Coordinates of C-alpha atoms in Angstrom, one line a residue:
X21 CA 119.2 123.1 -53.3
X22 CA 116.3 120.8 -53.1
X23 CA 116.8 118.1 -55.3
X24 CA 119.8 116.8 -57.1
X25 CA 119.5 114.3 -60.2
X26 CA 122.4 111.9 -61.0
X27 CA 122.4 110.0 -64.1
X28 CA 124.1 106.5 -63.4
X29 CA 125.7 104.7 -66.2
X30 CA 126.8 101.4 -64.8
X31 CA 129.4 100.5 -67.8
X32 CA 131.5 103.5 -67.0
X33 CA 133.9 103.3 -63.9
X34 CA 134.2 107.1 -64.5
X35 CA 130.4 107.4 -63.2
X36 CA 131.2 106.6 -59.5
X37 CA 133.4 109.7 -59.3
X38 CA 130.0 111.8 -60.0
X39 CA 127.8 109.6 -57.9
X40 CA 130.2 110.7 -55.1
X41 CA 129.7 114.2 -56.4
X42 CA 126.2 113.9 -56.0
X43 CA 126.2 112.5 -52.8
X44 CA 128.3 114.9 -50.9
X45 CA 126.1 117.4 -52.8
X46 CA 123.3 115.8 -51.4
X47 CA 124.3 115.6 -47.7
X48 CA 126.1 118.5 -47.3
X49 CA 122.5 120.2 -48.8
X50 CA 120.4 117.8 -46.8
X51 CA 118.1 117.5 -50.3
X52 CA 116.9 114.7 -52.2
X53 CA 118.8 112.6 -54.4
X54 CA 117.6 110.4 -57.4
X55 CA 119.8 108.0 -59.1
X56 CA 118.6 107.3 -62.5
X57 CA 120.0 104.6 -64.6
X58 CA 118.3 104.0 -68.3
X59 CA 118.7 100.5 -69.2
X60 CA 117.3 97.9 -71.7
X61 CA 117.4 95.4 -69.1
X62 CA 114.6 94.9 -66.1
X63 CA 114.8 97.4 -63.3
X64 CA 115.8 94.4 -60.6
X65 CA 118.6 93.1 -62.1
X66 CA 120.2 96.8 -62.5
X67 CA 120.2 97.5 -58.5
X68 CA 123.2 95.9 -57.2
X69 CA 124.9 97.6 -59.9
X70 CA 123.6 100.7 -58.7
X71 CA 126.2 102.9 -56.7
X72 CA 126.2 101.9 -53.1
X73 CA 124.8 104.6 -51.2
X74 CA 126.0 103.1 -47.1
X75 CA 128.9 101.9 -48.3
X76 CA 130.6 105.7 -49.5
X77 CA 128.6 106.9 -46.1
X78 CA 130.5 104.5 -44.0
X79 CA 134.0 104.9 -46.0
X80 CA 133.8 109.0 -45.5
X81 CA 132.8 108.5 -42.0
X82 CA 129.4 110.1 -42.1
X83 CA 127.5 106.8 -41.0
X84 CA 128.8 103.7 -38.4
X85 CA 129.9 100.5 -40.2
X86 CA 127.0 98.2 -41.0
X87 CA 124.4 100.9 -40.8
X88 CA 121.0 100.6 -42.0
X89 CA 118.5 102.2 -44.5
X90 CA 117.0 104.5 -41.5
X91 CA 120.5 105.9 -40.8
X92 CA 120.8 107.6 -44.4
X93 CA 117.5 109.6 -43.6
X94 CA 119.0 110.5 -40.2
X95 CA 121.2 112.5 -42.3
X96 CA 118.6 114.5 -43.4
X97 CA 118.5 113.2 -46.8
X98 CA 116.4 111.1 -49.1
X99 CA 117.7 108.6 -51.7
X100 CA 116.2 107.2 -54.6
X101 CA 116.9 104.9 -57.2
X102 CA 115.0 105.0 -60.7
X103 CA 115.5 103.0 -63.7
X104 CA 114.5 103.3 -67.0
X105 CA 113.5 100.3 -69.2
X106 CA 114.6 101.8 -72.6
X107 CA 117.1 101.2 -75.9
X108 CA 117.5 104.9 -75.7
X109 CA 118.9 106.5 -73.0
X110 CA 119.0 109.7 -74.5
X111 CA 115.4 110.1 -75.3
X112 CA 114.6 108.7 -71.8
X113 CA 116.4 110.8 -69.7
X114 CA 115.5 114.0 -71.8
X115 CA 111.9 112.9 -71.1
X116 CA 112.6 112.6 -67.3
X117 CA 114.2 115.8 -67.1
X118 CA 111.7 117.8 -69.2
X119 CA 108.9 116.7 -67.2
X120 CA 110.5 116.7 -63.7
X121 CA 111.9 119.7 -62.1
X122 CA 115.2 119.4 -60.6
X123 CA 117.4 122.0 -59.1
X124 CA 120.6 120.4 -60.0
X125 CA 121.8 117.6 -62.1
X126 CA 125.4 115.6 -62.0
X127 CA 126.2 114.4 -65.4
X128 CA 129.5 112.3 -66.4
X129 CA 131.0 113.9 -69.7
X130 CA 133.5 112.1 -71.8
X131 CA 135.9 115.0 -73.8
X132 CA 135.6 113.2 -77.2
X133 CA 137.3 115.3 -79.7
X134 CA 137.4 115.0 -83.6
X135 CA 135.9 112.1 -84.8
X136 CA 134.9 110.7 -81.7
X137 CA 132.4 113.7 -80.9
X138 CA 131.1 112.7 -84.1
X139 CA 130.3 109.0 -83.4
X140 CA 129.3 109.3 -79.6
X141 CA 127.1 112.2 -79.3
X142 CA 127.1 113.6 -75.6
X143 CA 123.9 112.5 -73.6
X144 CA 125.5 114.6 -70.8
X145 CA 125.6 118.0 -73.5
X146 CA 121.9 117.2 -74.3
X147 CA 120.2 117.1 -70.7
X148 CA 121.7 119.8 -69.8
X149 CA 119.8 121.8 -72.8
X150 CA 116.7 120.4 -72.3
X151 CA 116.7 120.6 -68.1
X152 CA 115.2 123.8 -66.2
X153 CA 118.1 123.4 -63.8
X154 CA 121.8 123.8 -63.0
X155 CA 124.1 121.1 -64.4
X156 CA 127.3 120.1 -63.2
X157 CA 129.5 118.3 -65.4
X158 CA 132.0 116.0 -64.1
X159 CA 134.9 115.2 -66.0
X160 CA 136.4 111.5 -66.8
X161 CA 139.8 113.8 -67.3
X162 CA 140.4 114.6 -63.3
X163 CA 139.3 113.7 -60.2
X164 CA 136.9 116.4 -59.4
X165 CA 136.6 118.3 -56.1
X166 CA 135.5 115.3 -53.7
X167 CA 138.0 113.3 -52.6
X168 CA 136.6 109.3 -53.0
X169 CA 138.2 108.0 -50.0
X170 CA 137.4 110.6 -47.4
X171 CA 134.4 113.2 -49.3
X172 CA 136.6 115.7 -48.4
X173 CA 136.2 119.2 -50.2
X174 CA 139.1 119.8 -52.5
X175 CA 138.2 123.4 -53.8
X176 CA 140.2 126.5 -54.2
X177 CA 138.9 128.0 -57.1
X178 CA 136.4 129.0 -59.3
X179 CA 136.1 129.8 -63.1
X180 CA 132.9 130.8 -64.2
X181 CA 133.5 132.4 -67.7
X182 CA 130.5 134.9 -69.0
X183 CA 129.2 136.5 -71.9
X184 CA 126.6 138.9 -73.0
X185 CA 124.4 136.4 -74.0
X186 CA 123.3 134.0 -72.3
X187 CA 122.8 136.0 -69.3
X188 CA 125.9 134.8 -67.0
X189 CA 124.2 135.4 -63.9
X190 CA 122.6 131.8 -63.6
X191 CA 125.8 130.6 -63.7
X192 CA 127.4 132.7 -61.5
X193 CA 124.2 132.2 -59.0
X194 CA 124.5 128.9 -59.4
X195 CA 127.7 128.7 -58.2
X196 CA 127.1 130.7 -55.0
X197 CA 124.8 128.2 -54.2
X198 CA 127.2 125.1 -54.9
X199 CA 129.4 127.1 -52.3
X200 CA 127.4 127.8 -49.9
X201 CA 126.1 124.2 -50.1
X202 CA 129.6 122.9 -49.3
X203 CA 130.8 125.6 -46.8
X204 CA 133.3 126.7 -49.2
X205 CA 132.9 130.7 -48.0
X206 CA 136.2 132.2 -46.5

């Protein structure tokens, strides 16, 4: 992996778990992350609300206490923040990821069902489409498979399910990649 994409939605506490997704992505891979938050309001007063990048690095252990902005590239990544001026975050970020190549993106999904898929259509469902690359989705219904206090890998198992069409083997590629990434091989 080369470059991972993570869509930040500051009004949802559910985001952080796939910022920390991302992240450990993103080190374990020694790529390049962008954070991308689409917003109506200016660029500046969205960064402290921006995931804290040091801060998870220090709490899993990968960086000393206090460290500085040099210490994250001495882990052989590169972080990056991007926001969006817009009133539609769903046009704006299909824009960025049609026009930018990515090899993976992180995406928060929210399970609505019935009428509630009706009345919030999924941004997360949407940029998936319209990307060239792998998506993971990250559920507000579990905790994932890094742990937030340590960035430990919690994975045991796979489900990939397949069909004729599309061609299952991006999927199936992809997730080879996702394990060799995080060391997961027996």
């Amino acid at each position: 992996m080369h470059t991972i994409d993570f869509y930040f939605d500051c009004s949802s506490p559910w985001t952080w778990l796939a910022f920390e997704h991302a992240l450990k992505l993103t080190v374990m891979g020694k790529c390049d992350l962008t954070i991308v938050h689409a917003t109506s309001n200016r660029p500046d007063e969205e960064w402290p609300s921006f995931p804290r990048v040091r801060h998870t690095l220090e709490r899993w252990q990968l960086l000393p206490e206090r460290s500085s902005k040099e210490a994250v590239a001495g882990l052989g990544v590169n972080i990056s923040k991007l926001s969006l001026p817009s009133h539609d975050a769903a046009k704006s970020l299909s824009h960025l990821v049609t026009t930018n190549r990515y090899d993976l993106i992180v995406l928060m999904t929210h399970q609505y069902d019935g009428f509630y898929r009706w009345i919030h259509p999924s941004i997360a469902e949407l940029l998936a489409r319209k990307s060239a690359g792998l998506t993971l989705f990250v559920s507000d219904r579990n905790e994932g498979f890094v742990s937030s206090g340590t960035g430990d890998i919690r994975l045991n198992s796979i489900l990939v399910p397949v069909n004729r069409f599309p061609d299952p083997q991006l999927a199936i590629d992809g997730v080879e990649t996702v394990m060799d990434t995080l060391h997961c091989r027996s």
